[in-house]
Tab-separated table of C-alpha atoms in Angstrom:
chain	number	residue	atom	x	y	z
R	1	MET	CA	-143.481	145.239	137.132
R	2	THR	CA	-143.089	144.109	133.507
R	3	ASP	CA	-146.326	143.462	131.646
R	4	VAL	CA	-146.653	139.745	130.910
R	5	LEU	CA	-148.769	140.607	127.873
R	6	ILE	CA	-147.948	143.616	125.700
R	7	LYS	CA	-150.916	145.048	123.782
R	8	ASP	CA	-150.474	147.341	120.786
R	9	LEU	CA	-153.407	148.505	118.632
R	10	ARG	CA	-152.322	149.796	115.212
R	11	ASP	CA	-154.945	150.856	112.670
R	12	GLY	CA	-157.371	148.106	113.601
R	13	LEU	CA	-154.710	145.430	114.190
R	14	LEU	CA	-154.281	144.383	117.825
R	15	ILE	CA	-150.855	142.862	118.449
R	16	LEU	CA	-150.727	140.678	121.567
R	17	LYS	CA	-147.181	139.775	122.576
R	18	MET	CA	-146.649	137.238	125.348
R	19	ASN	CA	-143.842	138.687	127.413
R	20	ARG	CA	-142.073	136.333	129.777
R	21	PRO	CA	-138.732	136.146	127.952
R	22	GLU	CA	-136.907	134.545	130.886
R	23	SER	CA	-139.086	131.423	130.446
R	24	ARG	CA	-139.612	131.542	126.656
R	25	ASN	CA	-143.064	132.987	127.350
R	26	ALA	CA	-144.272	130.047	129.450
R	27	LEU	CA	-147.875	130.381	130.556
R	28	ASN	CA	-148.324	131.193	134.231
R	29	PRO	CA	-151.617	132.276	135.856
R	30	GLU	CA	-150.898	135.968	135.271
R	31	LEU	CA	-150.246	135.505	131.563
R	32	THR	CA	-153.210	133.202	130.956
R	33	GLN	CA	-155.499	135.616	132.788
R	34	ALA	CA	-154.153	138.508	130.721
R	35	LEU	CA	-154.740	136.526	127.511
R	36	CYS	CA	-158.309	135.726	128.548
R	37	GLU	CA	-159.071	139.352	129.292
R	38	ALA	CA	-157.370	140.700	126.156
R	39	THR	CA	-159.041	138.259	123.765
R	40	ALA	CA	-162.450	138.720	125.367
R	41	SER	CA	-162.088	142.488	125.022
R	42	ALA	CA	-160.846	142.232	121.435
R	43	ALA	CA	-163.845	140.130	120.448
R	44	GLU	CA	-166.217	142.955	121.425
R	45	ASP	CA	-164.136	146.053	120.632
R	46	PRO	CA	-165.137	147.590	117.273
R	47	ALA	CA	-161.739	149.289	117.064
R	48	VAL	CA	-160.114	145.853	116.809
R	49	ARG	CA	-160.502	144.348	113.328
R	50	ALA	CA	-157.833	141.627	113.489
R	51	VAL	CA	-155.589	140.102	116.159
R	52	LEU	CA	-151.950	139.037	115.833
R	53	LEU	CA	-150.646	136.796	118.633
R	54	THR	CA	-146.911	136.327	119.126
R	55	GLY	CA	-144.204	136.126	121.777
R	56	SER	CA	-141.181	138.133	122.851
R	57	ALA	CA	-137.439	137.435	122.599
R	58	GLY	CA	-137.650	135.235	119.521
R	59	HIS	CA	-140.029	132.610	120.927
R	60	PHE	CA	-143.761	132.058	120.619
R	61	CYS	CA	-144.611	130.117	123.791
R	62	VAL	CA	-143.302	126.883	125.328
R	63	GLY	CA	-146.646	126.099	126.978
R	64	GLY	CA	-147.321	125.848	130.675
R	65	ASP	CA	-144.700	126.898	133.193
R	66	VAL	CA	-143.540	123.424	134.229
R	67	LYS	CA	-141.038	124.785	136.744
R	68	ALA	CA	-143.790	126.664	138.549
R	69	MET	CA	-146.024	123.573	138.446
R	70	ASN	CA	-143.243	121.467	139.957
R	71	ALA	CA	-142.629	124.030	142.700
R	72	GLY	CA	-146.253	123.650	143.742
R	73	LYS	CA	-146.549	127.188	145.044
R	74	GLY	CA	-149.785	128.553	146.435
R	75	ARG	CA	-152.550	127.237	148.656
R	76	GLU	CA	-153.901	123.728	148.333
R	77	ILE	CA	-157.118	123.644	146.304
R	78	SER	CA	-159.509	120.830	145.512
R	79	LEU	CA	-159.502	118.825	142.285
R	80	GLY	CA	-162.757	120.471	141.253
R	81	GLU	CA	-161.332	123.941	141.798
R	82	ARG	CA	-158.258	123.090	139.757
R	83	ILE	CA	-160.360	121.776	136.870
R	84	HIS	CA	-162.593	124.857	136.936
R	85	ALA	CA	-159.620	127.244	137.056
R	86	LEU	CA	-157.954	125.587	134.062
R	87	ARG	CA	-161.203	125.543	132.110
R	88	GLU	CA	-161.581	129.275	132.683
R	89	ARG	CA	-158.025	129.994	131.519
R	90	MET	CA	-158.570	127.969	128.360
R	91	THR	CA	-161.187	130.457	127.111
R	92	ALA	CA	-158.357	132.449	125.516
R	93	SER	CA	-158.187	129.742	122.827
R	94	GLN	CA	-161.944	129.835	122.412
R	95	TYR	CA	-161.975	133.588	121.880
R	96	LEU	CA	-159.138	133.399	119.355
R	97	HIS	CA	-160.942	130.682	117.424
R	98	GLU	CA	-164.509	131.974	117.608
R	99	MET	CA	-164.289	135.783	117.594
R	100	ALA	CA	-165.854	137.266	114.460
R	101	LYS	CA	-162.505	138.732	113.405
R	102	PRO	CA	-159.398	137.197	111.815
R	103	THR	CA	-156.707	135.945	114.187
R	104	ILE	CA	-153.112	135.250	113.192
R	105	ALA	CA	-150.281	133.546	115.068
R	106	LEU	CA	-146.729	134.684	114.334
R	107	ILE	CA	-144.542	131.710	115.295
R	108	GLU	CA	-140.800	131.791	115.820
R	109	GLY	CA	-138.521	129.898	118.153
R	110	SER	CA	-140.246	127.522	120.564
R	111	CYS	CA	-143.936	126.710	120.135
R	112	ALA	CA	-145.016	123.839	122.358
R	113	GLY	CA	-147.798	122.455	124.513
R	114	ALA	CA	-150.491	124.991	125.309
R	115	GLY	CA	-148.506	127.515	123.282
R	116	LEU	CA	-149.084	125.355	120.211
R	117	SER	CA	-152.745	125.045	121.180
R	118	LEU	CA	-153.068	128.838	121.183
R	119	ALA	CA	-151.432	129.018	117.754
R	120	LEU	CA	-153.771	126.320	116.421
R	121	ALA	CA	-156.744	128.294	117.743
R	122	CYS	CA	-155.898	131.136	115.372
R	123	ASP	CA	-157.221	131.286	111.820
R	124	LEU	CA	-153.765	131.589	110.259
R	125	ARG	CA	-150.222	130.697	111.351
R	126	ILE	CA	-147.172	132.394	109.831
R	127	CYS	CA	-144.084	130.487	110.890
R	128	ALA	CA	-140.311	130.950	110.805
R	129	GLU	CA	-138.368	128.151	109.117
R	130	SER	CA	-136.278	127.415	112.207
R	131	ALA	CA	-139.198	127.332	114.655
R	132	LYS	CA	-139.419	124.267	116.895
R	133	ILE	CA	-142.982	122.986	117.162
R	134	THR	CA	-144.186	120.117	119.356
R	135	THR	CA	-147.220	119.038	121.339
R	136	ALA	CA	-144.858	118.205	124.266
R	137	PHE	CA	-147.611	117.178	126.707
R	138	ALA	CA	-146.813	113.452	126.852
R	139	LYS	CA	-143.176	114.227	127.641
R	140	VAL	CA	-144.205	115.972	130.863
R	141	GLY	CA	-146.918	113.462	131.771
R	142	LEU	CA	-149.901	115.591	130.728
R	143	SER	CA	-152.724	114.885	128.272
R	144	GLY	CA	-153.182	118.329	126.711
R	145	ASP	CA	-155.209	121.503	127.154
R	146	PHE	CA	-156.234	124.803	125.540
R	147	GLY	CA	-158.053	122.932	122.771
R	148	GLY	CA	-155.027	121.522	120.980
R	149	THR	CA	-156.414	118.007	120.556
R	150	CYS	CA	-159.616	119.422	119.071
R	151	PHE	CA	-157.911	121.857	116.700
R	152	LEU	CA	-155.262	119.384	115.561
R	153	THR	CA	-157.764	116.563	114.964
R	154	ARG	CA	-160.009	118.830	112.911
R	155	MET	CA	-157.063	120.228	111.012
R	156	LEU	CA	-155.055	117.089	110.221
R	157	GLY	CA	-157.312	114.168	111.146
R	158	ALA	CA	-157.325	111.772	114.085
R	159	ALA	CA	-154.464	109.547	112.869
R	160	ARG	CA	-152.030	112.443	112.551
R	161	ALA	CA	-153.224	113.980	115.822
R	162	ARG	CA	-152.515	110.691	117.611
R	163	GLU	CA	-149.025	110.605	116.131
R	164	LEU	CA	-148.198	114.171	117.112
R	165	TYR	CA	-149.647	113.878	120.629
R	166	LEU	CA	-148.477	110.365	121.543
R	167	LEU	CA	-144.963	110.601	120.072
R	168	SER	CA	-144.395	114.355	120.478
R	169	PRO	CA	-141.923	114.793	117.606
R	170	VAL	CA	-140.228	118.179	117.314
R	171	LEU	CA	-141.089	119.726	113.946
R	172	SER	CA	-139.278	122.531	112.179
R	173	GLY	CA	-141.254	125.291	110.553
R	174	ARG	CA	-140.726	123.570	107.214
R	175	ASP	CA	-141.948	120.224	108.588
R	176	ALA	CA	-145.058	121.925	109.976
R	177	ALA	CA	-145.819	123.530	106.613
R	178	GLU	CA	-145.510	120.197	104.811
R	179	LEU	CA	-148.017	118.649	107.237
R	180	GLY	CA	-150.434	121.555	106.842
R	181	LEU	CA	-149.990	122.554	110.470
R	182	VAL	CA	-149.096	126.154	109.594
R	183	THR	CA	-150.397	128.441	106.866
R	184	ARG	CA	-146.971	129.275	105.494
R	185	THR	CA	-143.331	129.157	106.486
R	186	VAL	CA	-140.868	131.896	105.601
R	187	ALA	CA	-137.231	132.682	106.305
R	188	ASP	CA	-136.521	133.672	109.890
R	189	ASP	CA	-135.544	137.223	109.012
R	190	ALA	CA	-138.735	137.723	106.996
R	191	VAL	CA	-141.324	136.206	109.335
R	192	TRP	CA	-142.291	139.459	111.055
R	193	ALA	CA	-142.692	141.352	107.791
R	194	GLU	CA	-144.747	138.530	106.283
R	195	ALA	CA	-147.009	138.096	109.299
R	196	MET	CA	-147.561	141.829	109.650
R	197	ALA	CA	-148.417	142.180	105.953
R	198	VAL	CA	-151.014	139.406	106.224
R	199	ALA	CA	-152.435	140.742	109.479
R	200	GLN	CA	-152.613	144.339	108.271
R	201	SER	CA	-154.360	143.292	105.063
R	202	LEU	CA	-157.031	141.554	107.151
R	203	ALA	CA	-157.321	144.484	109.566
R	204	VAL	CA	-158.326	146.790	106.694
R	205	GLY	CA	-160.667	144.211	105.155
R	206	PRO	CA	-164.477	143.920	105.340
R	207	THR	CA	-164.599	142.957	109.020
R	208	LEU	CA	-168.250	141.936	109.298
R	209	THR	CA	-167.984	139.761	106.219
R	210	LEU	CA	-164.764	138.117	107.415
R	211	GLY	CA	-166.520	137.261	110.667
R	212	ARG	CA	-169.401	135.669	108.758
R	213	ILE	CA	-166.946	133.646	106.678
R	214	LYS	CA	-165.477	132.315	109.937
R	215	ARG	CA	-168.945	131.346	111.166
R	216	ASN	CA	-169.729	129.533	107.913
R	217	ILE	CA	-166.534	127.512	108.152
R	218	ALA	CA	-167.082	126.795	111.851
R	219	LEU	CA	-170.516	125.336	111.116
R	220	ALA	CA	-169.112	123.058	108.421
R	221	GLU	CA	-166.147	122.139	110.623
R	222	GLY	CA	-168.467	121.242	113.470
R	223	GLY	CA	-170.441	118.776	111.386
R	224	GLY	CA	-173.340	120.929	110.210
R	225	SER	CA	-175.400	119.319	107.467
R	226	LEU	CA	-175.264	120.623	103.913
R	227	GLY	CA	-178.724	122.101	104.426
R	228	ASP	CA	-177.590	123.837	107.613
R	229	CYS	CA	-174.588	125.255	105.768
R	230	PHE	CA	-176.810	126.427	102.891
R	231	ASP	CA	-179.157	128.146	105.343
R	232	GLN	CA	-176.336	129.964	107.124
R	233	GLU	CA	-174.560	130.879	103.896
R	234	ALA	CA	-177.754	132.362	102.492
R	235	ARG	CA	-178.389	134.403	105.623
R	236	ASN	CA	-174.818	135.628	105.960
R	237	HIS	CA	-174.519	136.391	102.254
R	238	ILE	CA	-177.626	138.581	102.282
R	239	LEU	CA	-176.568	140.288	105.508
R	240	SER	CA	-173.148	140.998	103.997
R	241	SER	CA	-174.806	142.514	100.919
R	242	THR	CA	-176.400	145.191	103.142
R	243	THR	CA	-173.094	146.422	104.597
R	244	ASN	CA	-171.296	149.615	103.697
R	245	ASP	CA	-168.259	147.467	102.913
R	246	HIS	CA	-170.121	145.574	100.180
R	247	LYS	CA	-171.367	148.839	98.677
R	248	GLU	CA	-167.821	150.219	98.740
R	249	ALA	CA	-166.423	147.046	97.145
R	250	ALA	CA	-169.012	147.196	94.361
R	251	ALA	CA	-168.306	150.870	93.700
R	252	ALA	CA	-164.561	150.239	93.691
R	253	PHE	CA	-164.998	147.350	91.246
R	254	VAL	CA	-166.924	149.572	88.811
R	255	ALA	CA	-164.397	152.402	89.218
R	256	LYS	CA	-161.456	149.994	88.892
R	257	ARG	CA	-159.884	151.159	92.137
R	258	LYS	CA	-158.919	149.545	95.425
R	259	PRO	CA	-161.779	149.501	97.969
R	260	VAL	CA	-161.433	151.256	101.306
R	261	PHE	CA	-163.301	149.227	103.916
R	262	ILE	CA	-164.500	150.742	107.183
R	263	GLY	CA	-165.672	147.533	108.805
R	264	THR	CA	-169.413	148.227	108.788
């Protein structure tokens, strides 16, 4: 049986490739479970220093497998069970967003629905110019999942989130970059090289410090007061100053050479 999620760890960079090419990497229970397990493991594995999420066959992910939903396969379960099961599957987005390591989405082809939510959960999004990006949920009579409404509202504001969710326009990679939805857009034939260069640079960076930077931003993003942010910045700054990576960076600065971080 073909793996629905291909995992490849290269020098600290974990590449997660959604692999259901026949459905443009639509999310079925097997794939969402694999994503949950892989992201949970990556969050705790010291060998993983950055995560790159992408899809196979020239597409990121079209979201939930609508055909499978329409077929209604499987045993009948209660409303409560269905809500609980979906909530559990959505933790993949939470791990991508909250793990103390950089996460990057490499977007090409279709990126829609819960697939877009997963991309928005990542810290950075490197996108091909010809990618097709849409929330899509309203068009199939659904309200949204995997955190997309939260990420998009925080990223672009409530007015823009309403527009993109209620009207579901299809954006090109260039459109998405102009809105600030993606980190950068590059030519289709260069997107893999660009995303890998960014991801690899983060994978060899000062991992503990990068994780603390994410926590600082998350506190501010979540509405922490200025005093709360000061307190956390002070703590994280001092903790970072005790790491081997800070000592290496300082020594490299004095020696006018490039630092070699080991992630501790």
